[in-house]
């Protein structure tokens, strides 16, 4: 991680779960981190829990990645204060339970706005910063095993994940599009998709917790993977990483 010392990383969805684990581990590695989330106060709590000498390495900004105006406001502030973005971790995501055949289309749209367009909005701004400064960075997309396989859920029940799985399939395709675009536009910026299995986060329902029992990953398992991909030599690109707990059913 030496090459990223004092560089700037932006992590979306940083208020809890995987995002909170990532910001903590990046700060511990000496990276200047800006955590974006709608619940800015939760990131402030993370800052307060850091060792005193590390607190200046984490900045909390309020941002709704599904809203382009909100994203632009946050990135404008980041670039003004820190000069640019070197690492972007697209972690923010959401799921709305229900069946696509009957649920409110606006809820379906909200998932697409966060899980797909949020990635597009933030990556555009990060890549623009990298390109303008003629530096090579790293874009990480927190995907899901649902981006590789349609998982119905518990047996003998109608699935409730609806558009979530298609949104993650989109991230799998977007990762390859970015790889080709980054190279085709004359940069050596890396892109990595990390696809976890079941992770112990707020997004996991009580019903699914009972079903999966102890076959579950920790948010820090995913954060460790992010730091591993960032620590690879400049010529090595981890394009896709799938992480499952031992004994996972999927």
PDB file of C-alpha atoms in Angstrom:
ATOM      1  CA  UNK A   1       0.000   0.000   0.000  1.00  0.00           C
ATOM      2  CA  UNK A   2       3.054   2.278  -0.021  1.00  0.00           C
ATOM      3  CA  UNK A   3       2.120   3.869  -3.348  1.00  0.00           C
ATOM      4  CA  UNK A   4      -1.140   5.125  -1.828  1.00  0.00           C
ATOM      5  CA  UNK A   5       0.367   6.847   1.198  1.00  0.00           C
ATOM      6  CA  UNK A   6      -1.233  10.307   1.515  1.00  0.00           C
ATOM      7  CA  UNK A   7      -3.252   9.722  -1.651  1.00  0.00           C
ATOM      8  CA  UNK A   8      -6.989  10.438  -1.722  1.00  0.00           C
ATOM      9  CA  UNK A   9      -9.622   7.710  -1.625  1.00  0.00           C
ATOM     10  CA  UNK A  10     -13.373   8.237  -1.898  1.00  0.00           C
ATOM     11  CA  UNK A  11     -15.624   5.527  -0.483  1.00  0.00           C
ATOM     12  CA  UNK A  12     -19.369   5.615  -1.093  1.00  0.00           C
ATOM     13  CA  UNK A  13     -21.858   4.089   1.324  1.00  0.00           C
ATOM     14  CA  UNK A  14     -19.298   4.635   4.072  1.00  0.00           C
ATOM     15  CA  UNK A  15     -21.651   4.920   7.037  1.00  0.00           C
ATOM     16  CA  UNK A  16     -21.955   1.212   7.875  1.00  0.00           C
ATOM     17  CA  UNK A  17     -21.184  -2.361   6.882  1.00  0.00           C
ATOM     18  CA  UNK A  18     -18.621  -2.921   4.142  1.00  0.00           C
ATOM     19  CA  UNK A  19     -18.120   0.803   3.528  1.00  0.00           C
ATOM     20  CA  UNK A  20     -17.350   1.508   7.184  1.00  0.00           C
ATOM     21  CA  UNK A  21     -14.857  -1.368   7.262  1.00  0.00           C
ATOM     22  CA  UNK A  22     -13.148  -0.074   4.120  1.00  0.00           C
ATOM     23  CA  UNK A  23     -12.705   3.476   5.405  1.00  0.00           C
ATOM     24  CA  UNK A  24     -11.268   2.216   8.693  1.00  0.00           C
ATOM     25  CA  UNK A  25      -8.768  -0.055   6.966  1.00  0.00           C
ATOM     26  CA  UNK A  26      -7.735   2.588   4.423  1.00  0.00           C
ATOM     27  CA  UNK A  27      -7.150   5.098   7.209  1.00  0.00           C
ATOM     28  CA  UNK A  28      -5.055   2.522   9.077  1.00  0.00           C
ATOM     29  CA  UNK A  29      -3.003   2.126   5.886  1.00  0.00           C
ATOM     30  CA  UNK A  30      -2.252   5.874   5.792  1.00  0.00           C
ATOM     31  CA  UNK A  31      -4.634   6.872   2.999  1.00  0.00           C
ATOM     32  CA  UNK A  32      -6.555  10.161   3.071  1.00  0.00           C
ATOM     33  CA  UNK A  33     -10.172   9.006   2.963  1.00  0.00           C
ATOM     34  CA  UNK A  34     -13.418  10.811   2.210  1.00  0.00           C
ATOM     35  CA  UNK A  35     -16.460   8.836   3.245  1.00  0.00           C
ATOM     36  CA  UNK A  36     -19.683   9.604   1.388  1.00  0.00           C
ATOM     37  CA  UNK A  37     -23.093   8.657   2.743  1.00  0.00           C
ATOM     38  CA  UNK A  38     -26.564  10.012   3.274  1.00  0.00           C
ATOM     39  CA  UNK A  39     -26.046   9.426   7.001  1.00  0.00           C
ATOM     40  CA  UNK A  40     -23.053  11.698   7.459  1.00  0.00           C
ATOM     41  CA  UNK A  41     -23.399  11.530  11.234  1.00  0.00           C
ATOM     42  CA  UNK A  42     -22.566   7.811  11.166  1.00  0.00           C
ATOM     43  CA  UNK A  43     -19.208   8.563   9.541  1.00  0.00           C
ATOM     44  CA  UNK A  44     -18.610  11.257  12.138  1.00  0.00           C
ATOM     45  CA  UNK A  45     -19.057   8.530  14.756  1.00  0.00           C
ATOM     46  CA  UNK A  46     -16.421   6.426  12.989  1.00  0.00           C
ATOM     47  CA  UNK A  47     -14.040   9.399  13.064  1.00  0.00           C
ATOM     48  CA  UNK A  48     -14.611   9.852  16.788  1.00  0.00           C
ATOM     49  CA  UNK A  49     -13.715   6.204  17.343  1.00  0.00           C
ATOM     50  CA  UNK A  50     -10.379   6.430  15.510  1.00  0.00           C
ATOM     51  CA  UNK A  51      -7.070   6.994  17.331  1.00  0.00           C
ATOM     52  CA  UNK A  52      -6.509  10.720  17.770  1.00  0.00           C
ATOM     53  CA  UNK A  53      -3.553  10.792  15.377  1.00  0.00           C
ATOM     54  CA  UNK A  54      -5.619   9.148  12.602  1.00  0.00           C
ATOM     55  CA  UNK A  55      -8.775  11.259  12.741  1.00  0.00           C
ATOM     56  CA  UNK A  56      -7.521  13.855  10.275  1.00  0.00           C
ATOM     57  CA  UNK A  57      -7.274  11.108   7.642  1.00  0.00           C
ATOM     58  CA  UNK A  58     -11.048  10.629   7.451  1.00  0.00           C
ATOM     59  CA  UNK A  59     -13.518  13.249   6.252  1.00  0.00           C
ATOM     60  CA  UNK A  60     -17.290  12.763   6.252  1.00  0.00           C
ATOM     61  CA  UNK A  61     -19.431  14.240   3.473  1.00  0.00           C
ATOM     62  CA  UNK A  62     -23.152  13.935   2.962  1.00  0.00           C
ATOM     63  CA  UNK A  63     -23.965  12.508  -0.459  1.00  0.00           C
ATOM     64  CA  UNK A  64     -26.791  10.612  -2.089  1.00  0.00           C
ATOM     65  CA  UNK A  65     -25.113   8.784  -4.971  1.00  0.00           C
ATOM     66  CA  UNK A  66     -28.444   8.289  -6.728  1.00  0.00           C
ATOM     67  CA  UNK A  67     -28.704  12.051  -7.202  1.00  0.00           C
ATOM     68  CA  UNK A  68     -26.358  13.645  -9.757  1.00  0.00           C
ATOM     69  CA  UNK A  69     -26.537  17.090  -8.155  1.00  0.00           C
ATOM     70  CA  UNK A  70     -25.573  15.613  -4.781  1.00  0.00           C
ATOM     71  CA  UNK A  71     -22.649  13.709  -6.322  1.00  0.00           C
ATOM     72  CA  UNK A  72     -21.349  16.770  -8.156  1.00  0.00           C
ATOM     73  CA  UNK A  73     -21.567  18.879  -5.009  1.00  0.00           C
ATOM     74  CA  UNK A  74     -19.596  16.320  -3.005  1.00  0.00           C
ATOM     75  CA  UNK A  75     -16.892  15.823  -5.644  1.00  0.00           C
ATOM     76  CA  UNK A  76     -16.539  19.577  -6.194  1.00  0.00           C
ATOM     77  CA  UNK A  77     -15.831  19.930  -2.479  1.00  0.00           C
ATOM     78  CA  UNK A  78     -13.385  17.020  -2.508  1.00  0.00           C
ATOM     79  CA  UNK A  79     -11.421  18.403  -5.440  1.00  0.00           C
ATOM     80  CA  UNK A  80     -11.339  21.910  -3.961  1.00  0.00           C
ATOM     81  CA  UNK A  81     -10.084  20.690  -0.594  1.00  0.00           C
ATOM     82  CA  UNK A  82      -7.891  17.720  -1.541  1.00  0.00           C
ATOM     83  CA  UNK A  83      -6.890  18.441  -5.135  1.00  0.00           C
ATOM     84  CA  UNK A  84      -8.214  15.286  -6.725  1.00  0.00           C
ATOM     85  CA  UNK A  85      -9.247  11.648  -6.367  1.00  0.00           C
ATOM     86  CA  UNK A  86      -6.818   8.717  -6.663  1.00  0.00           C
ATOM     87  CA  UNK A  87      -8.968   5.798  -5.475  1.00  0.00           C
ATOM     88  CA  UNK A  88     -12.719   5.367  -5.778  1.00  0.00           C
ATOM     89  CA  UNK A  89     -14.571   2.551  -4.018  1.00  0.00           C
ATOM     90  CA  UNK A  90     -18.120   2.321  -5.319  1.00  0.00           C
ATOM     91  CA  UNK A  91     -19.728   0.576  -2.367  1.00  0.00           C
ATOM     92  CA  UNK A  92     -23.130   2.235  -1.935  1.00  0.00           C
ATOM     93  CA  UNK A  93     -26.011  -0.077  -2.697  1.00  0.00           C
ATOM     94  CA  UNK A  94     -29.568  -0.815  -1.720  1.00  0.00           C
ATOM     95  CA  UNK A  95     -32.274  -3.430  -2.038  1.00  0.00           C
ATOM     96  CA  UNK A  96     -36.044  -3.061  -1.807  1.00  0.00           C
ATOM     97  CA  UNK A  97     -37.896  -6.289  -1.104  1.00  0.00           C
ATOM     98  CA  UNK A  98     -40.857  -7.330  -3.200  1.00  0.00           C
ATOM     99  CA  UNK A  99     -41.701  -8.931  -6.516  1.00  0.00           C
ATOM    100  CA  UNK A 100     -41.143  -7.106  -9.798  1.00  0.00           C
ATOM    101  CA  UNK A 101     -44.546  -8.273 -11.023  1.00  0.00           C
ATOM    102  CA  UNK A 102     -46.352  -6.204  -8.402  1.00  0.00           C
ATOM    103  CA  UNK A 103     -44.157  -3.733  -6.494  1.00  0.00           C
ATOM    104  CA  UNK A 104     -44.108   0.037  -6.925  1.00  0.00           C
ATOM    105  CA  UNK A 105     -42.013   0.857 -10.040  1.00  0.00           C
ATOM    106  CA  UNK A 106     -40.551   3.853  -8.205  1.00  0.00           C
ATOM    107  CA  UNK A 107     -38.945   1.493  -5.685  1.00  0.00           C
ATOM    108  CA  UNK A 108     -37.459  -0.509  -8.535  1.00  0.00           C
ATOM    109  CA  UNK A 109     -36.125   2.706 -10.077  1.00  0.00           C
ATOM    110  CA  UNK A 110     -34.576   3.767  -6.760  1.00  0.00           C
ATOM    111  CA  UNK A 111     -32.508   0.583  -6.676  1.00  0.00           C
ATOM    112  CA  UNK A 112     -31.264   1.150 -10.222  1.00  0.00           C
ATOM    113  CA  UNK A 113     -30.441   4.776  -9.433  1.00  0.00           C
ATOM    114  CA  UNK A 114     -28.293   3.798  -6.457  1.00  0.00           C
ATOM    115  CA  UNK A 115     -26.741   0.536  -7.629  1.00  0.00           C
ATOM    116  CA  UNK A 116     -26.096   1.459 -11.268  1.00  0.00           C
ATOM    117  CA  UNK A 117     -26.334   5.195 -11.865  1.00  0.00           C
ATOM    118  CA  UNK A 118     -24.588   5.969  -8.579  1.00  0.00           C
ATOM    119  CA  UNK A 119     -21.573   4.037  -9.879  1.00  0.00           C
ATOM    120  CA  UNK A 120     -21.714   5.891 -13.195  1.00  0.00           C
ATOM    121  CA  UNK A 121     -22.012   9.335 -11.577  1.00  0.00           C
ATOM    122  CA  UNK A 122     -19.133   8.814  -9.129  1.00  0.00           C
ATOM    123  CA  UNK A 123     -16.827   7.076 -11.600  1.00  0.00           C
ATOM    124  CA  UNK A 124     -17.229   9.857 -14.140  1.00  0.00           C
ATOM    125  CA  UNK A 125     -16.067  12.423 -11.604  1.00  0.00           C
ATOM    126  CA  UNK A 126     -13.200  10.308 -10.288  1.00  0.00           C
ATOM    127  CA  UNK A 127     -11.923   9.425 -13.754  1.00  0.00           C
ATOM    128  CA  UNK A 128     -12.152  13.064 -14.852  1.00  0.00           C
ATOM    129  CA  UNK A 129      -9.951  13.999 -11.893  1.00  0.00           C
ATOM    130  CA  UNK A 130      -7.424  11.287 -12.745  1.00  0.00           C
ATOM    131  CA  UNK A 131      -7.321  12.168 -16.434  1.00  0.00           C
ATOM    132  CA  UNK A 132      -6.927  15.908 -15.845  1.00  0.00           C
ATOM    133  CA  UNK A 133      -3.982  15.313 -13.494  1.00  0.00           C
ATOM    134  CA  UNK A 134      -2.460  12.628 -15.749  1.00  0.00           C
ATOM    135  CA  UNK A 135      -2.231  10.099 -12.935  1.00  0.00           C
ATOM    136  CA  UNK A 136      -3.258   6.463 -12.778  1.00  0.00           C
ATOM    137  CA  UNK A 137      -5.686   5.479 -10.064  1.00  0.00           C
ATOM    138  CA  UNK A 138      -7.884   2.568  -9.094  1.00  0.00           C
ATOM    139  CA  UNK A 139     -11.668   2.189  -9.249  1.00  0.00           C
ATOM    140  CA  UNK A 140     -13.173  -0.600  -7.144  1.00  0.00           C
ATOM    141  CA  UNK A 141     -16.775  -1.722  -7.581  1.00  0.00           C
ATOM    142  CA  UNK A 142     -18.386  -3.692  -4.767  1.00  0.00           C
ATOM    143  CA  UNK A 143     -20.459  -6.113  -6.766  1.00  0.00           C
ATOM    144  CA  UNK A 144     -22.139  -9.331  -5.534  1.00  0.00           C
ATOM    145  CA  UNK A 145     -22.366 -13.000  -6.361  1.00  0.00           C
ATOM    146  CA  UNK A 146     -25.830 -11.902  -7.522  1.00  0.00           C
ATOM    147  CA  UNK A 147     -23.974 -10.228 -10.376  1.00  0.00           C
ATOM    148  CA  UNK A 148     -22.995 -13.679 -11.659  1.00  0.00           C
ATOM    149  CA  UNK A 149     -25.901 -15.928 -10.724  1.00  0.00           C
ATOM    150  CA  UNK A 150     -29.626 -15.425 -10.206  1.00  0.00           C
ATOM    151  CA  UNK A 151     -30.309 -16.488  -6.616  1.00  0.00           C
ATOM    152  CA  UNK A 152     -33.945 -17.042  -5.779  1.00  0.00           C
ATOM    153  CA  UNK A 153     -33.692 -17.227  -2.000  1.00  0.00           C
ATOM    154  CA  UNK A 154     -35.215 -19.679   0.487  1.00  0.00           C
ATOM    155  CA  UNK A 155     -36.846 -22.767  -1.086  1.00  0.00           C
ATOM    156  CA  UNK A 156     -40.565 -22.810  -1.908  1.00  0.00           C
ATOM    157  CA  UNK A 157     -40.971 -19.042  -1.758  1.00  0.00           C
ATOM    158  CA  UNK A 158     -41.216 -16.263  -4.322  1.00  0.00           C
ATOM    159  CA  UNK A 159     -37.922 -14.337  -4.513  1.00  0.00           C
ATOM    160  CA  UNK A 160     -38.001 -10.819  -3.082  1.00  0.00           C
ATOM    161  CA  UNK A 161     -34.757  -9.398  -4.496  1.00  0.00           C
ATOM    162  CA  UNK A 162     -36.439  -8.270  -7.771  1.00  0.00           C
ATOM    163  CA  UNK A 163     -34.216  -5.753  -9.618  1.00  0.00           C
ATOM    164  CA  UNK A 164     -31.241  -6.119  -7.244  1.00  0.00           C
ATOM    165  CA  UNK A 165     -29.760  -9.057  -9.156  1.00  0.00           C
ATOM    166  CA  UNK A 166     -30.100  -7.375 -12.584  1.00  0.00           C
ATOM    167  CA  UNK A 167     -28.490  -4.256 -11.112  1.00  0.00           C
ATOM    168  CA  UNK A 168     -25.481  -6.316 -10.051  1.00  0.00           C
ATOM    169  CA  UNK A 169     -25.288  -8.074 -13.423  1.00  0.00           C
ATOM    170  CA  UNK A 170     -25.010  -4.552 -14.811  1.00  0.00           C
ATOM    171  CA  UNK A 171     -22.002  -3.909 -12.555  1.00  0.00           C
ATOM    172  CA  UNK A 172     -20.294  -7.016 -13.930  1.00  0.00           C
ATOM    173  CA  UNK A 173     -20.687  -5.642 -17.462  1.00  0.00           C
ATOM    174  CA  UNK A 174     -19.803  -2.085 -16.426  1.00  0.00           C
ATOM    175  CA  UNK A 175     -16.524  -3.326 -14.941  1.00  0.00           C
ATOM    176  CA  UNK A 176     -15.429  -4.682 -18.317  1.00  0.00           C
ATOM    177  CA  UNK A 177     -16.612  -1.546 -20.106  1.00  0.00           C
ATOM    178  CA  UNK A 178     -14.548   0.603 -17.744  1.00  0.00           C
ATOM    179  CA  UNK A 179     -11.495  -1.636 -18.227  1.00  0.00           C
ATOM    180  CA  UNK A 180     -11.666  -1.109 -21.954  1.00  0.00           C
ATOM    181  CA  UNK A 181     -12.439   2.604 -21.689  1.00  0.00           C
ATOM    182  CA  UNK A 182      -9.679   3.344 -19.169  1.00  0.00           C
ATOM    183  CA  UNK A 183      -7.093   1.668 -21.405  1.00  0.00           C
ATOM    184  CA  UNK A 184      -8.541   2.991 -24.660  1.00  0.00           C
ATOM    185  CA  UNK A 185      -8.387   6.546 -23.337  1.00  0.00           C
ATOM    186  CA  UNK A 186      -4.656   6.222 -22.708  1.00  0.00           C
ATOM    187  CA  UNK A 187      -4.530   5.571 -18.963  1.00  0.00           C
ATOM    188  CA  UNK A 188      -3.350   2.730 -16.780  1.00  0.00           C
ATOM    189  CA  UNK A 189      -6.064   3.267 -14.196  1.00  0.00           C
ATOM    190  CA  UNK A 190      -7.193  -0.079 -12.846  1.00  0.00           C
ATOM    191  CA  UNK A 191     -10.725  -1.331 -12.280  1.00  0.00           C
ATOM    192  CA  UNK A 192     -11.706  -4.189  -9.992  1.00  0.00           C
ATOM    193  CA  UNK A 193     -15.041  -5.836  -9.270  1.00  0.00           C
ATOM    194  CA  UNK A 194     -15.317  -7.552  -5.887  1.00  0.00           C
ATOM    195  CA  UNK A 195     -18.292  -9.893  -5.567  1.00  0.00           C
ATOM    196  CA  UNK A 196     -19.037 -11.033  -2.024  1.00  0.00           C
ATOM    197  CA  UNK A 197     -21.380 -13.776  -0.982  1.00  0.00           C
ATOM    198  CA  UNK A 198     -23.526 -13.183   2.078  1.00  0.00           C
ATOM    199  CA  UNK A 199     -22.061 -10.454   4.304  1.00  0.00           C
ATOM    200  CA  UNK A 200     -23.132  -9.465   7.808  1.00  0.00           C
ATOM    201  CA  UNK A 201     -24.559  -6.013   7.011  1.00  0.00           C
ATOM    202  CA  UNK A 202     -27.768  -4.028   7.487  1.00  0.00           C
ATOM    203  CA  UNK A 203     -28.990  -5.102   4.046  1.00  0.00           C
ATOM    204  CA  UNK A 204     -29.434  -8.713   5.218  1.00  0.00           C
ATOM    205  CA  UNK A 205     -32.952  -9.549   6.405  1.00  0.00           C
ATOM    206  CA  UNK A 206     -33.723 -11.565   9.560  1.00  0.00           C
ATOM    207  CA  UNK A 207     -35.292 -14.272   7.391  1.00  0.00           C
ATOM    208  CA  UNK A 208     -32.090 -14.712   5.407  1.00  0.00           C
ATOM    209  CA  UNK A 209     -29.968 -14.690   8.586  1.00  0.00           C
ATOM    210  CA  UNK A 210     -31.915 -17.679   9.909  1.00  0.00           C
ATOM    211  CA  UNK A 211     -31.551 -19.473   6.601  1.00  0.00           C
ATOM    212  CA  UNK A 212     -27.798 -19.008   6.159  1.00  0.00           C
ATOM    213  CA  UNK A 213     -26.921 -19.634   9.838  1.00  0.00           C
ATOM    214  CA  UNK A 214     -23.151 -19.190  10.324  1.00  0.00           C
ATOM    215  CA  UNK A 215     -22.245 -19.243   6.619  1.00  0.00           C
ATOM    216  CA  UNK A 216     -21.548 -15.528   6.462  1.00  0.00           C
ATOM    217  CA  UNK A 217     -18.707 -13.098   5.775  1.00  0.00           C
ATOM    218  CA  UNK A 218     -17.555 -10.157   7.868  1.00  0.00           C
ATOM    219  CA  UNK A 219     -17.404  -6.657   6.311  1.00  0.00           C
ATOM    220  CA  UNK A 220     -13.675  -6.690   7.054  1.00  0.00           C
ATOM    221  CA  UNK A 221     -13.289  -9.799   4.872  1.00  0.00           C
ATOM    222  CA  UNK A 222     -14.348  -7.621   1.957  1.00  0.00           C
ATOM    223  CA  UNK A 223     -12.255  -4.676   3.087  1.00  0.00           C
ATOM    224  CA  UNK A 224      -9.203  -6.943   3.209  1.00  0.00           C
ATOM    225  CA  UNK A 225      -9.902  -7.870  -0.411  1.00  0.00           C
ATOM    226  CA  UNK A 226     -10.099  -4.195  -1.389  1.00  0.00           C
ATOM    227  CA  UNK A 227      -6.721  -3.488   0.206  1.00  0.00           C
ATOM    228  CA  UNK A 228      -5.228  -6.539  -1.495  1.00  0.00           C
ATOM    229  CA  UNK A 229      -6.312  -5.349  -4.937  1.00  0.00           C
ATOM    230  CA  UNK A 230      -4.938  -1.881  -4.216  1.00  0.00           C
ATOM    231  CA  UNK A 231      -1.599  -3.316  -3.083  1.00  0.00           C
ATOM    232  CA  UNK A 232      -0.887  -5.194  -6.322  1.00  0.00           C
ATOM    233  CA  UNK A 233       2.001  -3.935  -8.525  1.00  0.00           C
ATOM    234  CA  UNK A 234       1.149  -1.340 -11.199  1.00  0.00           C
ATOM    235  CA  UNK A 235       1.148  -3.987 -13.974  1.00  0.00           C
ATOM    236  CA  UNK A 236      -1.257  -6.339 -12.125  1.00  0.00           C
ATOM    237  CA  UNK A 237      -5.013  -5.825 -12.334  1.00  0.00           C
ATOM    238  CA  UNK A 238      -7.411  -7.982 -10.329  1.00  0.00           C
ATOM    239  CA  UNK A 239     -10.379  -7.775 -12.662  1.00  0.00           C
ATOM    240  CA  UNK A 240     -12.877  -9.867 -10.699  1.00  0.00           C
ATOM    241  CA  UNK A 241     -12.768 -11.403  -7.238  1.00  0.00           C
ATOM    242  CA  UNK A 242     -15.543 -13.621  -5.881  1.00  0.00           C
ATOM    243  CA  UNK A 243     -15.527 -14.202  -2.126  1.00  0.00           C
ATOM    244  CA  UNK A 244     -17.748 -16.768  -0.433  1.00  0.00           C
ATOM    245  CA  UNK A 245     -17.985 -18.026   3.131  1.00  0.00           C
ATOM    246  CA  UNK A 246     -17.092 -21.683   3.539  1.00  0.00           C
ATOM    247  CA  UNK A 247     -20.214 -23.791   3.070  1.00  0.00           C
ATOM    248  CA  UNK A 248     -22.243 -21.106   1.295  1.00  0.00           C
ATOM    249  CA  UNK A 249     -25.290 -22.612  -0.384  1.00  0.00           C
ATOM    250  CA  UNK A 250     -25.197 -20.552  -3.594  1.00  0.00           C
TER     251      UNK A 250
END
